[in-house]
XYZ file of C-alpha atoms in Angstrom:
679
model
C 42.089 -30.772 -28.769
C 43.053 -30.089 -32.338
C 45.732 -32.027 -34.136
C 48.868 -30.278 -35.276
C 49.427 -31.017 -38.934
C 53.130 -30.139 -38.995
C 55.854 -32.535 -37.922
C 53.706 -34.839 -35.825
C 55.077 -38.143 -34.603
C 52.522 -40.804 -33.937
C 52.455 -43.586 -31.423
C 50.594 -46.731 -32.275
C 47.934 -48.197 -30.079
C 46.549 -51.685 -29.858
C 42.870 -52.366 -30.349
C 42.927 -56.044 -29.415
C 41.564 -55.367 -25.948
C 38.107 -56.452 -24.960
C 35.223 -54.051 -25.594
C 33.798 -52.276 -22.606
C 30.389 -52.847 -21.163
C 28.291 -50.247 -22.947
C 26.378 -47.842 -20.811
C 22.769 -47.325 -21.715
C 21.933 -43.849 -22.910
C 19.448 -41.629 -21.159
C 18.194 -38.821 -23.329
C 15.249 -36.497 -23.174
C 13.671 -36.189 -26.583
C 11.243 -33.498 -27.679
C 8.545 -33.812 -30.333
C 8.931 -30.880 -32.700
C 5.595 -31.692 -34.290
C 3.690 -31.623 -31.013
C 3.536 -27.814 -31.077
C 3.901 -27.177 -34.770
C 3.453 -23.420 -34.611
C 5.403 -22.790 -31.454
C 8.525 -20.661 -31.555
C 9.577 -21.664 -28.059
C 12.909 -23.422 -27.613
C 12.446 -26.402 -25.328
C 15.669 -27.456 -23.578
C 16.851 -31.038 -23.616
C 19.945 -32.742 -22.311
C 22.777 -31.341 -24.425
C 24.861 -34.516 -24.277
C 24.138 -38.140 -24.919
C 25.046 -40.509 -22.110
C 26.838 -42.847 -24.476
C 28.980 -42.670 -27.574
C 27.346 -45.850 -28.778
C 23.630 -45.187 -28.930
C 20.470 -46.416 -30.539
C 20.007 -44.998 -34.000
C 16.497 -43.806 -33.350
C 14.863 -40.621 -34.428
C 12.169 -40.559 -31.759
C 10.718 -37.141 -31.136
C 8.310 -37.490 -28.258
C 7.174 -39.634 -25.405
C 7.326 -40.113 -21.680
C 10.939 -39.882 -20.520
C 10.926 -43.027 -18.393
C 9.206 -45.046 -21.092
C 11.604 -43.738 -23.718
C 14.658 -44.563 -21.588
C 13.546 -48.177 -21.252
C 12.863 -48.413 -24.979
C 16.262 -46.929 -25.716
C 18.012 -49.433 -23.456
C 16.365 -52.262 -25.348
C 17.254 -50.661 -28.678
C 20.908 -50.361 -27.696
C 21.134 -53.965 -26.539
C 19.320 -55.351 -29.558
C 20.759 -53.148 -32.287
C 24.342 -53.881 -31.214
C 23.705 -57.375 -32.620
C 25.972 -59.093 -30.126
C 26.394 -62.791 -30.749
C 26.152 -65.423 -28.040
C 28.840 -65.080 -25.413
C 28.066 -61.655 -23.990
C 29.900 -58.360 -24.079
C 32.948 -59.717 -22.285
C 33.821 -61.960 -25.211
C 35.944 -59.850 -27.524
C 35.207 -62.006 -30.535
C 31.474 -62.036 -29.991
C 31.028 -58.677 -31.685
C 32.599 -59.631 -34.974
C 32.860 -63.224 -36.233
C 34.090 -61.617 -39.439
C 36.441 -64.401 -40.427
C 33.775 -67.049 -39.952
C 31.241 -65.100 -41.991
C 33.626 -64.868 -44.912
C 34.175 -68.615 -44.769
C 30.444 -69.180 -44.857
C 30.200 -70.395 -41.263
C 26.745 -69.886 -39.845
C 26.521 -67.120 -37.280
C 24.128 -66.478 -34.484
C 22.922 -62.905 -34.848
C 20.620 -63.094 -31.881
C 21.061 -60.099 -29.618
C 20.756 -60.501 -25.855
C 18.044 -58.717 -23.950
C 18.921 -55.884 -21.599
C 18.691 -58.225 -18.616
C 20.984 -60.724 -20.324
C 23.526 -58.003 -21.066
C 23.407 -56.731 -17.503
C 23.584 -60.245 -16.076
C 26.573 -61.276 -18.147
C 28.277 -58.000 -17.369
C 27.819 -58.640 -13.656
C 29.229 -62.156 -14.034
C 32.379 -60.796 -15.621
C 34.959 -60.739 -12.833
C 37.274 -59.114 -12.277
C 36.048 -56.060 -14.169
C 38.633 -54.308 -16.288
C 39.178 -50.572 -16.258
C 37.989 -49.466 -19.653
C 38.279 -46.153 -21.443
C 35.304 -44.280 -22.807
C 35.918 -45.621 -26.314
C 35.780 -49.224 -25.161
C 39.565 -49.643 -25.098
C 41.537 -51.143 -22.187
C 44.173 -48.423 -21.893
C 46.419 -50.248 -19.396
C 46.466 -53.434 -21.437
C 47.038 -51.461 -24.626
C 50.101 -49.743 -23.186
C 51.535 -53.000 -21.816
C 51.078 -54.737 -25.148
C 52.553 -51.787 -27.025
C 55.700 -51.804 -24.877
C 55.987 -55.578 -25.218
C 55.774 -55.320 -28.987
C 58.396 -52.580 -29.116
C 60.778 -54.652 -26.993
C 60.259 -57.722 -29.140
C 60.734 -55.789 -32.360
C 63.918 -54.212 -31.074
C 65.294 -57.616 -30.105
C 64.415 -59.188 -33.432
C 65.164 -56.066 -35.484
C 62.023 -56.689 -37.501
C 60.189 -53.425 -37.158
C 58.020 -54.121 -40.191
C 56.280 -57.103 -38.610
C 52.911 -56.458 -37.024
C 51.971 -59.427 -34.848
C 48.372 -58.310 -34.777
C 47.869 -59.298 -38.408
C 46.744 -62.757 -37.336
C 43.825 -61.139 -35.565
C 42.848 -58.892 -38.449
C 39.641 -59.487 -40.368
C 39.924 -61.827 -43.322
C 37.208 -59.912 -45.095
C 39.434 -59.489 -48.163
C 40.353 -63.167 -48.461
C 37.804 -63.844 -51.178
C 38.971 -62.989 -54.718
C 37.286 -60.032 -56.381
C 37.520 -58.040 -59.558
C 39.516 -54.853 -59.174
C 40.440 -51.742 -61.096
C 44.213 -51.425 -61.237
C 45.621 -47.913 -60.874
C 48.042 -46.396 -63.352
C 50.370 -43.464 -62.876
C 49.758 -40.337 -64.899
C 52.255 -37.573 -65.566
C 53.186 -35.830 -62.359
C 52.486 -38.925 -60.275
C 48.702 -38.555 -60.013
C 46.978 -41.907 -59.585
C 44.413 -42.445 -62.308
C 42.070 -45.383 -62.784
C 41.979 -47.216 -66.092
C 38.226 -47.050 -65.733
C 36.421 -43.758 -65.278
C 33.063 -45.026 -64.015
C 29.919 -42.933 -64.120
C 27.606 -45.861 -63.447
C 26.690 -47.388 -60.106
C 27.581 -50.780 -61.659
C 31.371 -50.308 -61.648
C 33.302 -52.906 -59.631
C 34.960 -51.459 -56.486
C 38.569 -52.105 -55.496
C 40.521 -52.050 -52.244
C 43.604 -50.836 -54.154
C 44.151 -47.087 -53.724
C 42.963 -45.320 -56.875
C 40.761 -42.458 -57.998
C 38.105 -44.926 -59.032
C 35.153 -42.554 -58.735
C 36.283 -39.152 -60.086
C 32.737 -38.462 -61.318
C 31.055 -39.711 -58.143
C 28.922 -42.818 -57.609
C 26.194 -44.231 -55.377
C 26.435 -47.821 -54.147
C 24.498 -50.223 -51.982
C 26.443 -51.631 -49.057
C 27.631 -55.208 -49.509
C 25.765 -57.863 -47.510
C 27.043 -61.304 -46.537
C 25.313 -64.150 -48.355
C 24.138 -62.121 -51.371
C 25.744 -62.211 -54.848
C 27.709 -59.171 -55.953
C 26.367 -57.493 -59.091
C 28.607 -54.450 -59.329
C 26.229 -52.085 -57.533
C 27.491 -52.725 -53.990
C 30.608 -51.879 -51.984
C 32.371 -53.183 -48.863
C 33.753 -50.881 -46.216
C 37.283 -52.094 -47.074
C 36.680 -50.916 -50.648
C 35.502 -47.557 -49.350
C 38.511 -47.024 -47.071
C 41.315 -48.294 -49.385
C 43.548 -48.501 -46.325
C 46.946 -49.247 -47.938
C 48.075 -45.612 -48.234
C 45.398 -43.838 -46.190
C 47.041 -40.979 -44.283
C 44.141 -39.348 -42.432
C 40.556 -40.479 -41.823
C 37.983 -37.978 -40.561
C 34.818 -39.907 -39.688
C 31.492 -39.045 -38.101
C 28.750 -41.415 -36.985
C 26.012 -41.822 -34.403
C 26.790 -45.444 -33.492
C 30.303 -46.887 -33.235
C 31.904 -50.328 -32.884
C 35.478 -49.270 -32.177
C 37.221 -52.638 -32.159
C 35.618 -53.605 -35.456
C 36.236 -50.181 -37.003
C 39.961 -50.044 -36.268
C 40.403 -53.601 -37.550
C 39.728 -52.144 -41.013
C 42.778 -49.835 -40.949
C 46.550 -49.971 -40.783
C 46.467 -48.101 -37.508
C 50.227 -47.528 -37.481
C 50.023 -45.596 -40.758
C 46.746 -43.714 -40.477
C 45.742 -40.776 -38.298
C 42.153 -40.496 -37.099
C 39.740 -37.734 -36.193
C 36.422 -39.046 -34.886
C 33.484 -36.636 -34.896
C 31.068 -37.831 -32.250
C 28.487 -36.993 -29.647
C 29.692 -37.087 -26.048
C 28.416 -36.309 -22.569
C 31.739 -34.973 -21.315
C 34.269 -33.620 -23.814
C 37.048 -33.300 -21.233
C 36.775 -36.945 -20.153
C 37.040 -38.204 -23.710
C 39.983 -35.938 -24.515
C 41.774 -37.033 -21.341
C 41.262 -40.710 -22.172
C 42.746 -40.287 -25.658
C 45.467 -37.717 -24.894
C 48.319 -40.225 -25.289
C 46.907 -41.698 -28.507
C 48.868 -39.365 -30.689
C 47.332 -40.495 -33.958
C 43.760 -40.153 -32.667
C 41.852 -36.952 -31.975
C 38.205 -36.374 -31.167
C 35.858 -33.643 -32.348
C 32.635 -32.799 -30.516
C 29.983 -30.792 -32.388
C 28.004 -28.396 -30.159
C 25.139 -30.211 -28.426
C 23.581 -27.455 -26.314
C 20.054 -26.107 -26.157
C 17.425 -28.087 -28.047
C 19.875 -30.381 -29.889
C 18.901 -34.064 -29.727
C 21.702 -35.988 -31.431
C 24.722 -35.897 -33.737
C 23.226 -38.129 -36.417
C 25.308 -37.176 -39.481
C 27.511 -39.710 -41.272
C 30.512 -38.441 -43.221
C 34.036 -39.592 -44.124
C 36.934 -37.502 -45.409
C 39.634 -39.992 -46.427
C 42.943 -38.293 -47.254
C 45.225 -40.330 -49.531
C 48.580 -39.017 -50.854
C 47.176 -38.104 -54.276
C 43.432 -37.789 -53.742
C 40.663 -37.140 -51.240
C 37.805 -39.613 -51.078
C 34.647 -37.948 -49.769
C 32.026 -40.410 -48.535
C 28.443 -39.810 -47.378
C 26.889 -43.107 -46.208
C 23.532 -43.825 -44.613
C 25.347 -46.398 -42.446
C 26.744 -46.053 -38.957
C 30.236 -47.349 -38.206
C 29.045 -50.755 -37.051
C 29.521 -54.186 -38.662
C 25.835 -54.925 -39.244
C 25.252 -51.597 -41.025
C 28.005 -52.613 -43.479
C 26.575 -56.066 -44.237
C 28.578 -58.128 -41.764
C 27.185 -60.021 -38.744
C 25.648 -62.570 -41.139
C 24.252 -59.920 -43.502
C 20.992 -58.633 -42.009
C 21.015 -54.905 -42.867
C 21.681 -52.769 -45.934
C 22.568 -49.122 -46.493
C 23.678 -46.824 -49.309
C 26.860 -44.823 -49.951
C 27.737 -41.769 -52.035
C 31.452 -41.384 -52.767
C 33.623 -39.228 -55.005
C 37.414 -39.114 -55.485
C 38.931 -35.634 -55.752
C 42.488 -35.480 -57.171
C 45.217 -33.378 -55.631
C 45.889 -30.010 -57.274
C 49.227 -28.573 -58.317
C 48.123 -25.005 -57.616
C 46.832 -24.024 -54.174
C 43.626 -22.042 -54.531
C 40.287 -22.306 -52.820
C 37.638 -24.396 -54.579
C 34.633 -22.402 -55.733
C 31.801 -24.939 -56.042
C 28.665 -24.611 -53.932
C 29.290 -28.178 -52.739
C 32.644 -27.148 -51.258
C 31.184 -24.010 -49.658
C 28.337 -25.860 -47.927
C 30.667 -28.658 -46.811
C 33.005 -26.111 -45.199
C 30.085 -24.379 -43.462
C 29.040 -27.741 -42.008
C 32.572 -28.693 -40.896
C 33.161 -25.309 -39.253
C 29.850 -25.558 -37.413
C 30.931 -29.041 -36.263
C 34.086 -27.413 -34.773
C 36.446 -29.517 -36.884
C 39.914 -27.967 -36.607
C 40.671 -25.262 -39.168
C 43.902 -27.024 -40.208
C 41.907 -30.038 -41.367
C 39.370 -27.887 -43.201
C 42.250 -26.045 -44.894
C 43.543 -29.372 -46.254
C 40.472 -29.517 -48.505
C 41.930 -26.664 -50.555
C 44.628 -29.028 -51.819
C 42.086 -30.996 -53.841
C 40.110 -30.339 -57.009
C 36.388 -29.982 -56.221
C 35.374 -29.073 -59.781
C 33.583 -32.408 -60.326
C 31.305 -31.668 -57.361
C 29.635 -28.812 -59.263
C 26.839 -31.129 -60.424
C 26.105 -32.237 -56.844
C 24.910 -30.426 -53.726
C 25.947 -30.972 -50.112
C 22.849 -30.623 -47.919
C 23.038 -30.360 -44.138
C 21.012 -29.794 -41.008
C 22.920 -27.771 -38.416
C 21.181 -27.452 -35.041
C 22.031 -24.069 -33.603
C 21.199 -24.883 -29.984
C 18.443 -22.326 -30.311
C 17.173 -21.250 -33.715
C 18.573 -20.048 -37.039
C 17.551 -16.433 -37.596
C 18.446 -13.576 -39.986
C 19.360 -15.372 -43.234
C 21.108 -18.395 -41.659
C 17.890 -20.426 -41.811
C 17.996 -20.404 -45.620
C 21.027 -22.667 -45.915
C 20.201 -25.606 -43.648
C 17.412 -28.121 -42.985
C 14.616 -28.371 -45.544
C 15.128 -24.681 -46.359
C 18.703 -25.557 -47.326
C 17.392 -28.476 -49.384
C 15.263 -26.072 -51.433
C 18.186 -23.677 -51.776
C 20.439 -26.505 -52.999
C 17.844 -27.574 -55.582
C 17.627 -23.993 -56.846
C 21.430 -23.623 -57.060
C 21.630 -26.807 -59.155
C 19.144 -25.178 -61.568
C 16.578 -27.851 -60.709
C 13.972 -25.369 -59.474
C 10.629 -26.118 -61.138
C 6.882 -25.609 -60.861
C 6.317 -28.949 -62.601
C 4.479 -31.464 -60.371
C 6.771 -34.032 -58.749
C 6.551 -37.652 -57.703
C 8.416 -38.300 -54.454
C 9.477 -41.636 -52.956
C 11.262 -41.557 -49.584
C 12.940 -44.497 -47.813
C 13.415 -43.934 -44.075
C 14.609 -46.130 -41.229
C 12.876 -43.927 -38.642
C 9.670 -41.932 -38.950
C 8.570 -39.109 -36.665
C 5.213 -37.481 -35.962
C 4.937 -36.020 -39.458
C 1.971 -33.935 -40.645
C 0.474 -32.643 -43.885
C 2.218 -29.304 -43.292
C 5.624 -30.938 -42.979
C 5.139 -33.017 -46.131
C 4.084 -29.949 -48.104
C 7.287 -28.260 -46.893
C 9.346 -31.206 -48.163
C 7.459 -31.264 -51.470
C 7.934 -27.535 -52.089
C 11.605 -27.754 -51.058
C 12.029 -30.488 -53.671
C 10.713 -27.986 -56.224
C 13.373 -25.501 -55.110
C 11.438 -23.458 -52.549
C 13.384 -22.077 -49.569
C 10.533 -22.585 -47.094
C 8.866 -19.185 -47.378
C 5.961 -20.371 -49.546
C 4.513 -22.745 -46.941
C 5.528 -20.312 -44.168
C 3.587 -17.457 -45.822
C 0.508 -19.662 -46.312
C 0.589 -21.029 -42.747
C 0.568 -17.590 -41.123
C -1.870 -15.977 -43.586
C -5.352 -14.885 -42.516
C -6.722 -14.194 -45.995
C -5.982 -15.501 -49.493
C -4.359 -15.050 -51.884
C -1.435 -14.005 -49.697
C 1.741 -12.225 -50.873
C 4.925 -14.193 -50.360
C 6.972 -12.714 -47.497
C 10.024 -11.848 -49.598
C 8.138 -11.020 -52.811
C 4.827 -9.164 -52.302
C 4.152 -9.246 -56.045
C 3.892 -13.044 -55.943
C 0.461 -14.094 -54.669
C 0.001 -17.546 -53.172
C -3.196 -19.571 -53.104
C -4.181 -21.542 -50.032
C -3.828 -24.846 -51.885
C -0.365 -24.135 -53.346
C 1.623 -27.372 -53.327
C -1.374 -29.429 -52.193
C -0.785 -31.923 -55.020
C 1.834 -33.565 -52.781
C -0.958 -35.639 -51.223
C -1.313 -37.828 -54.331
C 2.395 -37.841 -55.196
C 4.270 -38.714 -52.005
C 5.161 -42.264 -50.893
C 7.051 -43.117 -47.704
C 8.653 -46.574 -47.437
C 8.884 -48.192 -44.008
C 8.809 -51.932 -43.163
C 5.735 -53.731 -41.896
C 5.681 -56.081 -38.930
C 5.566 -59.019 -41.328
C 8.534 -57.733 -43.356
C 10.615 -57.494 -40.176
C 9.391 -60.836 -38.818
C 10.294 -62.681 -42.034
C 13.621 -60.891 -42.557
C 16.935 -62.725 -42.316
C 17.736 -61.317 -38.885
C 14.179 -61.120 -37.588
C 12.785 -58.626 -35.050
C 15.886 -58.726 -32.845
C 17.904 -57.135 -35.656
C 15.453 -54.263 -36.184
C 16.495 -52.120 -33.211
C 17.484 -49.195 -35.450
C 14.208 -49.178 -37.405
C 11.893 -46.989 -35.338
C 8.301 -45.770 -35.405
C 5.482 -45.470 -32.855
C 1.842 -46.507 -33.114
C 0.642 -43.355 -31.347
C 2.008 -41.327 -34.252
C 0.677 -43.619 -36.967
C -2.772 -43.719 -35.342
C -2.816 -39.984 -34.598
C -5.467 -37.926 -36.356
C -2.884 -35.759 -38.145
C -0.624 -38.523 -39.485
C -0.894 -38.923 -43.306
C -1.296 -42.718 -43.268
C -2.161 -42.904 -46.969
C 1.455 -42.201 -48.024
C 2.986 -45.166 -46.168
C 4.193 -48.195 -48.148
C 5.799 -51.440 -47.039
C 9.581 -51.440 -47.517
C 10.821 -54.795 -48.807
C 14.368 -55.181 -50.096
C 15.242 -56.289 -53.615
C 17.712 -58.556 -51.809
C 15.175 -60.758 -50.092
C 15.469 -60.893 -46.319
C 17.503 -57.718 -45.762
C 16.249 -54.900 -43.568
C 17.036 -51.314 -44.541
C 18.746 -48.454 -42.765
C 18.614 -46.263 -45.896
C 17.562 -42.630 -46.010
C 16.950 -41.781 -49.668
C 14.654 -39.193 -51.246
C 13.830 -39.948 -54.908
C 12.345 -37.031 -56.887
C 10.868 -37.366 -60.392
C 9.281 -34.368 -62.142
C 6.505 -35.120 -64.627
C 8.700 -33.650 -67.364
C 12.507 -33.372 -67.480
C 14.037 -30.111 -66.245
C 16.098 -28.393 -69.008
C 19.700 -27.643 -68.002
C 21.189 -26.555 -71.330
C 20.499 -26.809 -75.030
C 21.658 -30.419 -75.006
C 21.082 -31.750 -71.460
C 18.237 -32.136 -69.001
C 17.594 -33.572 -65.549
C 15.259 -36.545 -65.630
C 15.236 -36.981 -61.821
C 17.379 -36.533 -58.718
C 17.866 -38.116 -55.308
C 19.093 -37.181 -51.832
C 21.282 -39.775 -50.083
C 22.280 -39.073 -46.495
C 21.519 -39.372 -42.801
C 18.185 -37.520 -42.552
C 15.130 -39.599 -41.697
C 11.530 -38.513 -42.215
C 11.055 -36.203 -39.237
C 11.144 -32.554 -38.264
C 14.038 -33.319 -35.920
C 16.060 -34.173 -39.024
C 14.814 -31.467 -41.410
C 13.735 -28.668 -39.064
C 10.693 -26.417 -38.888
C 10.424 -22.790 -40.005
C 8.419 -20.755 -37.485
C 7.692 -17.101 -36.802
C 9.614 -15.324 -34.070
C 7.127 -13.913 -31.577
C 8.940 -10.644 -31.081
C 10.312 -9.854 -34.549
C 7.695 -11.769 -36.599
C 10.602 -12.885 -38.787
C 11.235 -16.495 -39.841
C 13.500 -18.689 -37.758
C 14.366 -22.366 -38.201
C 14.335 -24.856 -35.323
C 16.562 -27.902 -35.927
C 17.399 -30.677 -33.458
C 19.736 -33.099 -35.228
C 23.067 -32.912 -37.003
C 22.468 -34.377 -40.479
C 24.132 -34.333 -43.885
C 23.568 -35.730 -47.354
C 24.150 -35.227 -51.073
C 21.824 -34.425 -53.975
C 22.654 -36.571 -57.018
C 20.908 -35.611 -60.293
C 20.145 -37.970 -63.181
C 21.389 -35.967 -66.167
C 20.720 -37.108 -69.723
C 20.923 -35.854 -73.281
C 17.676 -34.358 -74.455
C 17.541 -36.975 -77.201
C 17.411 -39.695 -74.535
C 14.040 -38.542 -73.217
C 11.908 -40.253 -75.862
C 13.943 -43.460 -75.514
C 13.319 -43.507 -71.749
C 9.588 -42.973 -72.231
C 9.537 -45.856 -74.710
C 11.365 -48.088 -72.206
C 8.934 -47.209 -69.414
C 6.004 -47.975 -71.704
C 7.637 -51.244 -72.785
C 8.203 -52.315 -69.166
C 4.591 -51.560 -68.324
C 3.404 -53.624 -71.275
C 5.617 -56.520 -70.173
C 4.245 -56.279 -66.640
C 7.602 -55.478 -65.042
C 7.513 -54.087 -61.503
C 3.822 -54.990 -61.265
C 4.123 -58.110 -59.151
C 2.470 -56.336 -56.247
C 0.218 -54.015 -58.248
C -2.905 -55.373 -56.608
C -1.551 -54.273 -53.223
C -0.188 -50.904 -54.261
C -1.431 -47.442 -55.060
C -4.171 -46.931 -57.605
C -2.755 -43.465 -58.380
C -1.340 -42.666 -61.805
C 2.196 -43.123 -60.450
C 2.901 -45.769 -57.820
C 6.707 -45.712 -57.960
C 6.970 -48.735 -60.244
C 9.203 -46.873 -62.719
C 11.869 -45.864 -60.198
C 14.386 -48.545 -61.302
C 14.028 -47.534 -64.962
C 14.698 -43.858 -64.244
C 17.537 -44.314 -61.732
C 19.081 -47.659 -62.776
C 22.405 -46.321 -64.125
C 22.931 -43.664 -61.454
C 21.380 -44.542 -58.101
C 20.390 -48.060 -56.982
C 16.768 -48.530 -55.938
C 17.021 -51.016 -53.037
C 13.316 -51.591 -52.333
C 10.722 -53.507 -54.302
C 8.294 -51.263 -56.152
C 5.462 -50.616 -56.193
C 5.336 -50.886 -52.425
C 2.287 -52.429 -50.800
C -0.151 -50.065 -49.106
C -0.880 -50.385 -45.407
C -4.303 -51.451 -44.245
C -6.171 -54.564 -43.230
C -3.706 -56.900 -41.543
C -0.617 -54.990 -42.727
C 0.751 -52.828 -39.892
C 3.979 -50.824 -39.520
C 6.850 -52.158 -37.437
C 6.958 -50.624 -33.940
C 10.245 -51.571 -32.326
C 9.610 -50.379 -28.768
C 6.148 -51.936 -28.605
C 7.387 -55.241 -29.985
C 9.654 -55.557 -26.932
C 7.020 -54.777 -24.306
């Protein structure tokens, strides 16, 4: 049901009701890597059985075994405090955390959740979003009657229950008014070190990448709270997508009487959800297509419409308190955000970023009126970035559609940013979930990072003799070992069992960090690329998905500028479900792309003056001489590049959250396997 943008009147709704008892999801998941050369489309359940699910990226496994693992993941990753799901305050404890009161982040087991749910009598009739509709309506009518009697319509008696997350003093950037009423910030930050503010302002007109704030850790200017992302004071419309949701917590961050909401989510029954929310006139739901082989709606995106600017946000975090550093601060994520000012002249933006964003939103079935609102804002500053998506088609992408999504779309985006290169790359990838990856898949990702659209590896894979002509360019001959240098230049960061065990939240807070031993121990898994993922902020676990790319030599962009490196920040983990697989159609012999997840992210380049190149090399050499970033050198790669220089290259543009160089696996160091740790 699409919202009508003209002349709408909105009713308010109360979110102080108790959360519902979450239903465990039951999903069939298919391993795309199990039959790497297959062009068959294997059907799966098109809908998740729960809006609130486990943020896993599992791709294979026995259905019954997977269902049990998923139930445990849901119960544990929700991070419910003592008191059970029937205690409305047990999900948050936000006020206490801000006061420094110790919290219990222990999550109940599935049996504990079920037992406490059964003890909760009488059971309330809850809506699908976890809201007690009857109680909400009664409380709304009571408030209206009281306000009418007191003639104090501006008083909101729910303020006492709002989070006190903003009670602590913080530095802020005060907005100033420019000619024509456009809000401008006194500071025009281009560095990730700028201090965020909850006051509405175009604070990031050039774009920025931040770590998420985490309770108990000092703020150093490179992090951001969700309140500072939302800037709720004058927020008119919030379009948000996520895989996991904590509704009560989420709506506590807004002035719900002033803001309209469109939630883009995965659902088992669209009609049921729309019926449940039909009377919530400032809330609408959007359901991306989930038919065919689609596994999950995993993308994370916010379009925050303020009166004078649009804030576009691409986080790696779900809309849950622990992903945003609350619940005692056990998890960290990353956020890309950019503020786009309102235009005086209505004309369609022309940047590639805008075009790919619109393609993604249309495929998601977001209402055309909302997409049209984007034309009111100036996207010119997005020209140096790229919006990268994975759109599952329900079947496969054929014709030329495969070129603009998944890892093929990643290569296309790199090429359109003029970052295409044959120079060897060093790649460091942080993932919170790892699938059954292979050498072929990693070569695809490596070549895509050089700007290849997928046809190079595709041509080599289906060739019978070498050299082989590239499918779209017969004059270009490809050797069998093209791109094989990835093997010595690719590092994948994922936490070890010890890293999880010694983290602040411990194993019970690692329900959204997923991997399986049968994949790691499989004969085709490239174990040599795996590194332990330990946070710079000691004790935090990571839910990041970041791809860092560093060419051996800078890529020239103009006579005066060059790209030293670039990074992808988004929702895509290290799996073929997230990035897709290009296969050959059996009947037409043409390429087609199989994708199973909805994903999105942004490419952020590190652009410098050409004169800065020698200074950077000197700094890297100086850091090596001083022994910086070599604390774990005895445990890390013996290759020429072990990732130790990542902070030097990215420090002013994109935070590097993990400690580098990362320790190699082997001996007593083993990856974290969530499902097996619970058995």
